[in-house]
Coordinates of C-alpha atoms and ligand atoms in Angstrom, one line a residue:
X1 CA 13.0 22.6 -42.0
X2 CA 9.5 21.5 -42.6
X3 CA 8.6 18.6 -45.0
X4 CA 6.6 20.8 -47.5
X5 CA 4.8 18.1 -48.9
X6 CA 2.5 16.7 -45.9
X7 CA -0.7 17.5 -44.9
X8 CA -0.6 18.7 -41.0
X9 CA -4.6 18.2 -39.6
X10 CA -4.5 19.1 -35.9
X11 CA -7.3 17.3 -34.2
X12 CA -6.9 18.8 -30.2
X13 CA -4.6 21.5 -30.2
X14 CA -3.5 21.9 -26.7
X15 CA -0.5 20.4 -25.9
X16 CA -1.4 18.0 -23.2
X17 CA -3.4 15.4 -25.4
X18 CA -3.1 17.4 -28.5
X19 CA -3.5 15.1 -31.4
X20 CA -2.4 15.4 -34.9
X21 CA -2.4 13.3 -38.3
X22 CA -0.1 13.8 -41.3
X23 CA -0.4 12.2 -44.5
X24 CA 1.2 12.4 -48.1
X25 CA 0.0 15.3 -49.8
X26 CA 1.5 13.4 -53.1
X27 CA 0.0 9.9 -52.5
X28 CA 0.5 8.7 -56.6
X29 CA 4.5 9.5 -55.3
X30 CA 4.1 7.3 -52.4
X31 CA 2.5 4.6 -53.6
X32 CA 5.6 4.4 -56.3
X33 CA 8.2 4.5 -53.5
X34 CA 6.2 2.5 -51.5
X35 CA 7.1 -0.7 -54.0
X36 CA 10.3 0.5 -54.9
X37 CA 11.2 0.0 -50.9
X38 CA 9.3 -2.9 -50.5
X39 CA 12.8 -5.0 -50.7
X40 CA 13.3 -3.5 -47.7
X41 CA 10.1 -4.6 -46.3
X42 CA 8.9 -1.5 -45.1
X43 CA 5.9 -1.9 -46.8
X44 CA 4.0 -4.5 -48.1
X45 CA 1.1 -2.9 -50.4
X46 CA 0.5 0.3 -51.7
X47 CA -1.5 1.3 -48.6
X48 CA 1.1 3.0 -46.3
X49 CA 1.2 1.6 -42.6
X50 CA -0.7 3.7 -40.4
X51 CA 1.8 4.8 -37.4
X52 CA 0.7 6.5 -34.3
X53 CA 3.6 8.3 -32.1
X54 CA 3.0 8.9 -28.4
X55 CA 5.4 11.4 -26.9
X56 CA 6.0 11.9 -23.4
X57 CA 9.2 14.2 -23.5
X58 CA 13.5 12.9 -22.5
X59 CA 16.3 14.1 -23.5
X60 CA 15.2 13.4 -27.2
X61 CA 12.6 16.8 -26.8
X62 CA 15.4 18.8 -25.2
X63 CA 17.1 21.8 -25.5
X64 CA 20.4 22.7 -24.4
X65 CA 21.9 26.2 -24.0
X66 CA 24.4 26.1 -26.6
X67 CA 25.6 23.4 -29.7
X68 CA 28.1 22.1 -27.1
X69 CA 26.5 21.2 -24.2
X70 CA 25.5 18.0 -23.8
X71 CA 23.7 18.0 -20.0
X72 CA 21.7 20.9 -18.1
X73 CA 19.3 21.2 -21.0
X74 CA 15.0 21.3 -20.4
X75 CA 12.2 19.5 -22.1
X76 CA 11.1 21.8 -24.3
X77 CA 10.2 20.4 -28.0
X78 CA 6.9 19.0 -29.3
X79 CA 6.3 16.0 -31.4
X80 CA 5.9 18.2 -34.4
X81 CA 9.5 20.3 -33.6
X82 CA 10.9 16.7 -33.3
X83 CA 9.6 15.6 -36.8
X84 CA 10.4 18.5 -38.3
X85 CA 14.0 17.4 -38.0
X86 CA 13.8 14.1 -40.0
X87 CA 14.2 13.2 -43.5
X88 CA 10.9 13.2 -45.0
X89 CA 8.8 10.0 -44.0
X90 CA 5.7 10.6 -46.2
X91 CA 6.4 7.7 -48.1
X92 CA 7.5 5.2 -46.0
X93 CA 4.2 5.6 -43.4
X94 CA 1.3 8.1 -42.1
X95 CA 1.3 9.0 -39.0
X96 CA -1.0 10.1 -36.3
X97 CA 0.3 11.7 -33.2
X98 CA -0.3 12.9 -29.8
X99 CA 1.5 14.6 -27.2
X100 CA 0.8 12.8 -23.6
X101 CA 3.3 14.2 -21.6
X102 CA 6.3 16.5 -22.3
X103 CA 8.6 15.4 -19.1
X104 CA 11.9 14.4 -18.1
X105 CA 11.3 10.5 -17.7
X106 CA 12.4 11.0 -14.0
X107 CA 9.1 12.3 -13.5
X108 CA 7.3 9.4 -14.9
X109 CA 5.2 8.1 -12.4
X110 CA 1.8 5.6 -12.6
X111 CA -0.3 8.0 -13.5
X112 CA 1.7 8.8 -16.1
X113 CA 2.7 5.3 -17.0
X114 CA -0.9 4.7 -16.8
X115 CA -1.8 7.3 -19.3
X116 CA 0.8 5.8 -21.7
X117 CA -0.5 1.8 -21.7
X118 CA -3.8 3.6 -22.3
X119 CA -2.8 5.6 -25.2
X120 CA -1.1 1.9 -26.6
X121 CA -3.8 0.4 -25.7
X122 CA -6.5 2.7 -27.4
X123 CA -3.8 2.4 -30.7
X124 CA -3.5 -1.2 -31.4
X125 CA -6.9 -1.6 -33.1
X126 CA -6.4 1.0 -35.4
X127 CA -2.2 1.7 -36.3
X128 CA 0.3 -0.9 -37.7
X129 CA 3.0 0.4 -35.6
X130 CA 3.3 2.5 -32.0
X131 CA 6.2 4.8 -31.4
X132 CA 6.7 6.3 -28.0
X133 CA 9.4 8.9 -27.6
X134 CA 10.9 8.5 -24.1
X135 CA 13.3 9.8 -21.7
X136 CA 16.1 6.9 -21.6
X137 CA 16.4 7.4 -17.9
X138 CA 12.9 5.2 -17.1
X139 CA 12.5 4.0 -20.5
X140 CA 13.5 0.3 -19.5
X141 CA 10.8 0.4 -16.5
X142 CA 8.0 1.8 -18.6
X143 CA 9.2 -0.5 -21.5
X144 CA 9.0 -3.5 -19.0
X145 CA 5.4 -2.3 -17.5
X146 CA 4.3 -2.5 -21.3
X147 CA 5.5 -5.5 -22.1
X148 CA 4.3 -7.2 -18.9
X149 CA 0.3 -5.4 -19.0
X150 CA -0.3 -5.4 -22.8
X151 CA -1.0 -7.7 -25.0
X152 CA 0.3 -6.2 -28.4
X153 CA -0.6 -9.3 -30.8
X154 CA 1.7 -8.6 -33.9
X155 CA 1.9 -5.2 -34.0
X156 CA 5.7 -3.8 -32.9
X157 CA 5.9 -1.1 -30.3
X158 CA 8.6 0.7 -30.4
X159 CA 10.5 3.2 -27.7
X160 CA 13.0 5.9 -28.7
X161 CA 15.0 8.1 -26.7
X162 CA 18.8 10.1 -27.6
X163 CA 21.4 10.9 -25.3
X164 CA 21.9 14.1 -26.7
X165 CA 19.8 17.3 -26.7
X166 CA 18.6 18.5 -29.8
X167 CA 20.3 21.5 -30.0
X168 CA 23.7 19.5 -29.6
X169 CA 26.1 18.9 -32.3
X170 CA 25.9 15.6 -33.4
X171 CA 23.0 15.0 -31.9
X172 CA 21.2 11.8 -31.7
X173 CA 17.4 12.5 -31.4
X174 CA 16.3 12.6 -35.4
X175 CA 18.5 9.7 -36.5
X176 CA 17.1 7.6 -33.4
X177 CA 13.2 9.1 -33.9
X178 CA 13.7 8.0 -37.7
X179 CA 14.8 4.6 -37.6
X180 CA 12.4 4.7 -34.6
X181 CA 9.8 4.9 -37.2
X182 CA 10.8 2.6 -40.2
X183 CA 11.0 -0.3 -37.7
X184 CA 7.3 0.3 -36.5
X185 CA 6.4 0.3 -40.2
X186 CA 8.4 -2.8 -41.1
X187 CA 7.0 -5.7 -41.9
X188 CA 9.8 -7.3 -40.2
X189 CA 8.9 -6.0 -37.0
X190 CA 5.4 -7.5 -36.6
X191 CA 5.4 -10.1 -34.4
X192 CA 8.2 -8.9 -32.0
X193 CA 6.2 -7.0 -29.7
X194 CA 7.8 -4.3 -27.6
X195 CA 11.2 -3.3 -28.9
X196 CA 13.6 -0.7 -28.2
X197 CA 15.0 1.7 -31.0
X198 CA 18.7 3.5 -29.6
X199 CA 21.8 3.9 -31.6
X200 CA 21.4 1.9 -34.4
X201 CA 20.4 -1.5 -32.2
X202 CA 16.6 -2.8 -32.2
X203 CA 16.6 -4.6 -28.8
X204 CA 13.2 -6.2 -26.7
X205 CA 11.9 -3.9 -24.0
X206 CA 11.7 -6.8 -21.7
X207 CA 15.4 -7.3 -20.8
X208 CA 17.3 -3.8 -22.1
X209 CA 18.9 -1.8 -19.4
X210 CA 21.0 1.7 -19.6
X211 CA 24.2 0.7 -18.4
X212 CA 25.9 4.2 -18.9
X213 CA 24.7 7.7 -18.1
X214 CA 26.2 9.7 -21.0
X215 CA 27.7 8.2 -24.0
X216 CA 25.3 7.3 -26.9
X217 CA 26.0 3.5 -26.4
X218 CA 24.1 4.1 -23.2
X219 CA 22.0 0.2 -23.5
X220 CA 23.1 -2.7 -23.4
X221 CA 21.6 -5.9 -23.6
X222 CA 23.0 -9.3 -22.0
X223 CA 20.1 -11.2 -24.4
X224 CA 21.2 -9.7 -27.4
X225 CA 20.1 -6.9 -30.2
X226 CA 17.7 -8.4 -32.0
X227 CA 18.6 -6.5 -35.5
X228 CA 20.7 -3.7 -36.9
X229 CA 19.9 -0.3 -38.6
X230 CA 22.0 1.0 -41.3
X231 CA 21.6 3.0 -44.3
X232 CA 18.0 2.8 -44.4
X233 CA 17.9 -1.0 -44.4
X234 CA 16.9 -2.7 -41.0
X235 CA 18.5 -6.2 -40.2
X236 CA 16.8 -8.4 -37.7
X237 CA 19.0 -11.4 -36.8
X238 CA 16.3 -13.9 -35.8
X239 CA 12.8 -13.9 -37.1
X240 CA 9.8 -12.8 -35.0
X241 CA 10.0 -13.5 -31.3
X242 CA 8.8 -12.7 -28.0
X243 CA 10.2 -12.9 -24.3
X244 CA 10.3 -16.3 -23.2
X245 CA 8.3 -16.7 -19.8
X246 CA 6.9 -12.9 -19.7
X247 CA 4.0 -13.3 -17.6
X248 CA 1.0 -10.8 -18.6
X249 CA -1.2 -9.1 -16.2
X250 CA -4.6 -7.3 -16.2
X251 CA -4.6 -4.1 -14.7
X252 CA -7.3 -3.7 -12.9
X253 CA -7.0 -0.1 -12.5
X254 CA -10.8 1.8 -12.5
X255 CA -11.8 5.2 -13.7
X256 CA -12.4 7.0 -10.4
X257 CA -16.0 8.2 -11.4
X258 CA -15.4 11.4 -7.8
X259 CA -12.1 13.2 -9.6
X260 CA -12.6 11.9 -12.9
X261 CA -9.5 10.8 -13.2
X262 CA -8.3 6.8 -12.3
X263 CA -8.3 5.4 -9.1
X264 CA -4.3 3.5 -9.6
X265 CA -2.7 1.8 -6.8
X266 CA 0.3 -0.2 -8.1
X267 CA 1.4 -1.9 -4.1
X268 CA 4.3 -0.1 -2.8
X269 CA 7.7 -2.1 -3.0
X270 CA 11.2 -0.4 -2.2
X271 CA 14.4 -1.5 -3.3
X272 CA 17.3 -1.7 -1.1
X273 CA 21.1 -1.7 -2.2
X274 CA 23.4 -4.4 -1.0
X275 CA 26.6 -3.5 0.6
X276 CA 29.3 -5.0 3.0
X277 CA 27.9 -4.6 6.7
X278 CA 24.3 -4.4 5.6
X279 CA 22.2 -5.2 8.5
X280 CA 19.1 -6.5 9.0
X281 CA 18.0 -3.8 11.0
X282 CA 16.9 -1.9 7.7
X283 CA 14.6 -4.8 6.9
X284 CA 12.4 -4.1 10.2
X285 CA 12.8 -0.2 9.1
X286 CA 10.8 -0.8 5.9
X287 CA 8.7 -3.9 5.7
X288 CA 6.4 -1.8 7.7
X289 CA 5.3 0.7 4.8
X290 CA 5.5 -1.2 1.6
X291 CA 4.1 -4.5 0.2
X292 CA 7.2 -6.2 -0.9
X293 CA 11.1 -5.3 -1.3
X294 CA 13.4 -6.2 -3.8
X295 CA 17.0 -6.1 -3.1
X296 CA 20.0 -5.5 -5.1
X297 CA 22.6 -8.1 -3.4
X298 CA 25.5 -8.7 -3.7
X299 CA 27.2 -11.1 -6.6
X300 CA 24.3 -13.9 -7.6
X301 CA 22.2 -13.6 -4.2
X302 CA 24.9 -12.9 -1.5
X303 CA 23.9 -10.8 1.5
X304 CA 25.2 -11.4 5.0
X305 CA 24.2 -14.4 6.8
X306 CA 21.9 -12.7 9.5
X307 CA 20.2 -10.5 6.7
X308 CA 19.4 -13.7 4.9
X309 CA 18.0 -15.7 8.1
X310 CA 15.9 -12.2 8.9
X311 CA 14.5 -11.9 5.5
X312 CA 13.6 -15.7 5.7
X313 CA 11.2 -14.3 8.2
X314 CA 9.9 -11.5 6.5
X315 CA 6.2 -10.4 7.0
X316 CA 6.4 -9.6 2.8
X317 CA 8.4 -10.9 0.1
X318 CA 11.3 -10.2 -0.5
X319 CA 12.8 -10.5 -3.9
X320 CA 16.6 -11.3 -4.3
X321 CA 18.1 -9.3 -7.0
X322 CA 21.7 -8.1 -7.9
X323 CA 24.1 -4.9 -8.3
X324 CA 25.8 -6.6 -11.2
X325 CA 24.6 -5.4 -15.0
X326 CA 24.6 -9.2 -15.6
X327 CA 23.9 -12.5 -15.0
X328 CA 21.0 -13.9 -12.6
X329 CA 20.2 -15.3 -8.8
X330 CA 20.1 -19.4 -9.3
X331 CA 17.4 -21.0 -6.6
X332 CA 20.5 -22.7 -5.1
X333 CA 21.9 -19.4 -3.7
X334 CA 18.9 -18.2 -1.5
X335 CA 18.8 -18.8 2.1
X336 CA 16.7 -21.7 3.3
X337 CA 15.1 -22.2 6.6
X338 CA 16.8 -25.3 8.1
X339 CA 14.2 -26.0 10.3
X340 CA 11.0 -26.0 7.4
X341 CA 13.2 -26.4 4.7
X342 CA 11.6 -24.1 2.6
X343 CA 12.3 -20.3 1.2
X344 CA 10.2 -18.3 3.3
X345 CA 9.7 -15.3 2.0
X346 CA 12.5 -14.9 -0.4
X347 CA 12.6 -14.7 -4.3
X348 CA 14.7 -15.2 -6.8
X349 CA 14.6 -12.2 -9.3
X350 CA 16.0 -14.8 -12.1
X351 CA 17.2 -12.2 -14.8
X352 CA 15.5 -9.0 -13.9
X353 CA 17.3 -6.1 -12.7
X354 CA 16.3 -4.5 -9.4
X355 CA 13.8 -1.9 -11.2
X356 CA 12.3 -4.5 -13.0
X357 CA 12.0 -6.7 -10.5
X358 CA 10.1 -3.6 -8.3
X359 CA 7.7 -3.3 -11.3
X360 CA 7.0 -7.4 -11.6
X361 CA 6.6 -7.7 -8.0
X362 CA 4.2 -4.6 -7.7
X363 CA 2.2 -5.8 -10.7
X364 CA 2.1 -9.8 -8.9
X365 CA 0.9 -8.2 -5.5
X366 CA -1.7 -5.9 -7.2
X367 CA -2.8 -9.0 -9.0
X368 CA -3.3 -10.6 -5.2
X369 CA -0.7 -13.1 -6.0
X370 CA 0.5 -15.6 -3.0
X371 CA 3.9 -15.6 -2.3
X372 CA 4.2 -19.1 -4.4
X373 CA 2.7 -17.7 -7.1
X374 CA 4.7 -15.1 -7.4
X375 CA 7.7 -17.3 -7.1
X376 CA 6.3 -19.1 -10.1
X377 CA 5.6 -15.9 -11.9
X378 CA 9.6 -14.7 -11.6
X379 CA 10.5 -18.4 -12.3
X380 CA 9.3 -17.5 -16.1
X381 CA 12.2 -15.5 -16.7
X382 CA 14.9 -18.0 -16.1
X383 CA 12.8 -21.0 -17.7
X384 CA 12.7 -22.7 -14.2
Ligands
LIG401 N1 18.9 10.8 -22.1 C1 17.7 11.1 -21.4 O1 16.7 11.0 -22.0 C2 17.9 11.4 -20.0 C3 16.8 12.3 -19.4 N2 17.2 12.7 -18.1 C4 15.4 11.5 -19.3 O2 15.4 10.4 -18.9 O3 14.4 12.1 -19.5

């Protein structure tokens, strides 16, 4: 149902872009709650944080055929259906939305992800708190990309997803889409930069990874949650804190003035799965059309002798990543080239999965990075 008492003003009202603001239409109320919940932190004044959702579609703006399916639905709600189905949030924040996409995050591609660091980047100035409603497919990679091209100074940026349509029983979309937005307006969260929101856990954007395609437990992070959601009260377990070793970059993508649109051009870098009797072959198949490759080996760097001595060669780089959830690729375990003594081409990935290895390695070569500095760069994220 409909919170009766807020104020809907529709700024754009197509779809694509549309943008819409909703305040208290009892602000005397507010302000009282406001203080009563301030234990809580979620606000620190009688001024309400100002919260601006961003919605690009998932499984949390779906639509199923009946209650009891749970996979073959379509993207099909809007921000406002999807706030319609929350408890009432007037007076715990105001928010400001707009709709930037309304797509399964499969289909999230750069200039999609492009349009989604602009709309965080155009919101910093002016909201206390981002919330981007996601597809949990992709949500990691375009989590990652934020993390790694914005500079979000204290306030927290938050990306929500479910596992379960909305027409679902039990499903998991207004719950997740609710705490979603108490921990962009908590005080608590400032400081922590850009944080994922799933099934009651708060984890940082930077390291989270779906680890299973269905259940609602679907992330998991080796790191560790970073706080707890439950009954209204959010529990962080360490005080404000970023990535350690998160490199930043500057995209330097330009408006193209011809199509009006933006000229993007992330470098093209595939990712190849490790497997017994992988040959080198597929190497020679593939360093012709991208910029750099990331590979998923096997254990913490293993791959076949004669693929290892071939990639030592390779015309790009090549970072060394891994199949398993966990873990990392020590230094000690790449190939070296006996004769130089040095790495060649090869990287270590250090922590990052393969997919968010691609993205660091795509952002390093845009950036024009030399293979050493791009060494250096993934070096960050095992602290050297
Ligand atoms: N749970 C989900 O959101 C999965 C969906 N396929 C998506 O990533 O958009």
């Amino acid at each position: 149902m409909p919170n009766q008492n807020l104020e809907i003003t529709t700024i754009c009202p197509d779809l694509e872009n549309s943008q819409f603001t909703i305040q208290s239409a009892e602000p005397t109320t507010a302000m009282t709650v406001a203080v009563d919940l301030a234990e809580n932190s979620t606000v620190t004044s009688c001024n309400l944080p100002r919260i601006k959702i961003l919605g690009t579609g998932g499984t949390i703006a779906s639509k199923g055929v009946n209650a009891s399916a749970t996979a073959g639905y379509h993207v099909d709600l809007t921000i406002q259906d999807m706030l319609d189905s929350i408890p009432d949030i007037s007076q715990i924040c105001e928010i400001e939305y707009e709709q930037l996409c309304n797509v399964d995050s499969k289909n999230i591609d750069e200039p999609l992800l492009y349009k989604i660091y602009q709309g965080i980047s155009q919101s910093l100035q002016s909201f206390d708190g981002i919330v981007i409603t996601h597809g949990t497919d992709t949500l990691s990679e375009t989590a990652f990309f934020i993390e790694s091209t914005i500079d979000t100074g204290d306030v927290p940026i938050v990306f929500v997803g479910s596992m379960r349509p909305s027409t679902s029983v039990s499903a998991d979309g207004p719950m997740n889409l609710y705490q979603a937005i108490c921990i962009a307006s908590n005080r608590e969260s400032r400081g922590r930069s850009v944080l994922v929101s799933l099934n009651d856990q708060i984890s940082a954007g930077y390291y989270i990874t779906k680890t299973n395609a269905n259940s609602l437990d679907s992330f998991n992070v080796r790191q560790g949650y970073l706080g707890n959601f439950v009954n209204n009260e959010i529990h962080y377990y360490y005080p404000p804190v970023k990535p350690q070793g998160c490199h930043k970059f500057k995209l330097n993508w330009k408006p193209d003035l011809a199509t009006g649109g933006h000229e993007f051009g992330l470098p093209k870098v595939c990712i190849l799965y490790g497997h017994q009797s992988i040959t080198p072959e597929i190497l020679t198949l593939i360093e012709g059309s991208c910029a750099g490759i990331v590979i998923a080996t096997m254990g913490a760097g293993s791959l076949p002798d004669d693929m290892c001595q071939r990639a030592l060669q390779s015309p790009v780089p090549i970072v060394f990543s891994k199949r398993s959830m966990d873990g990392m690729i020590p230094i000690a375990n790449l190939p070296i080239d006996s004769s130089t003594r040095t790495r060649g081409s090869v990287i270590a990935s250090g922590y990052l999965n393969p997919e968010k290895s691609r993205l660091l390695l795509q952002l390093c070569l845009s950036g024009g990075y030399s293979t050493e500095e791009i060494r250096h760069v993934f070096k960050g994220v095992y602290g050297g």
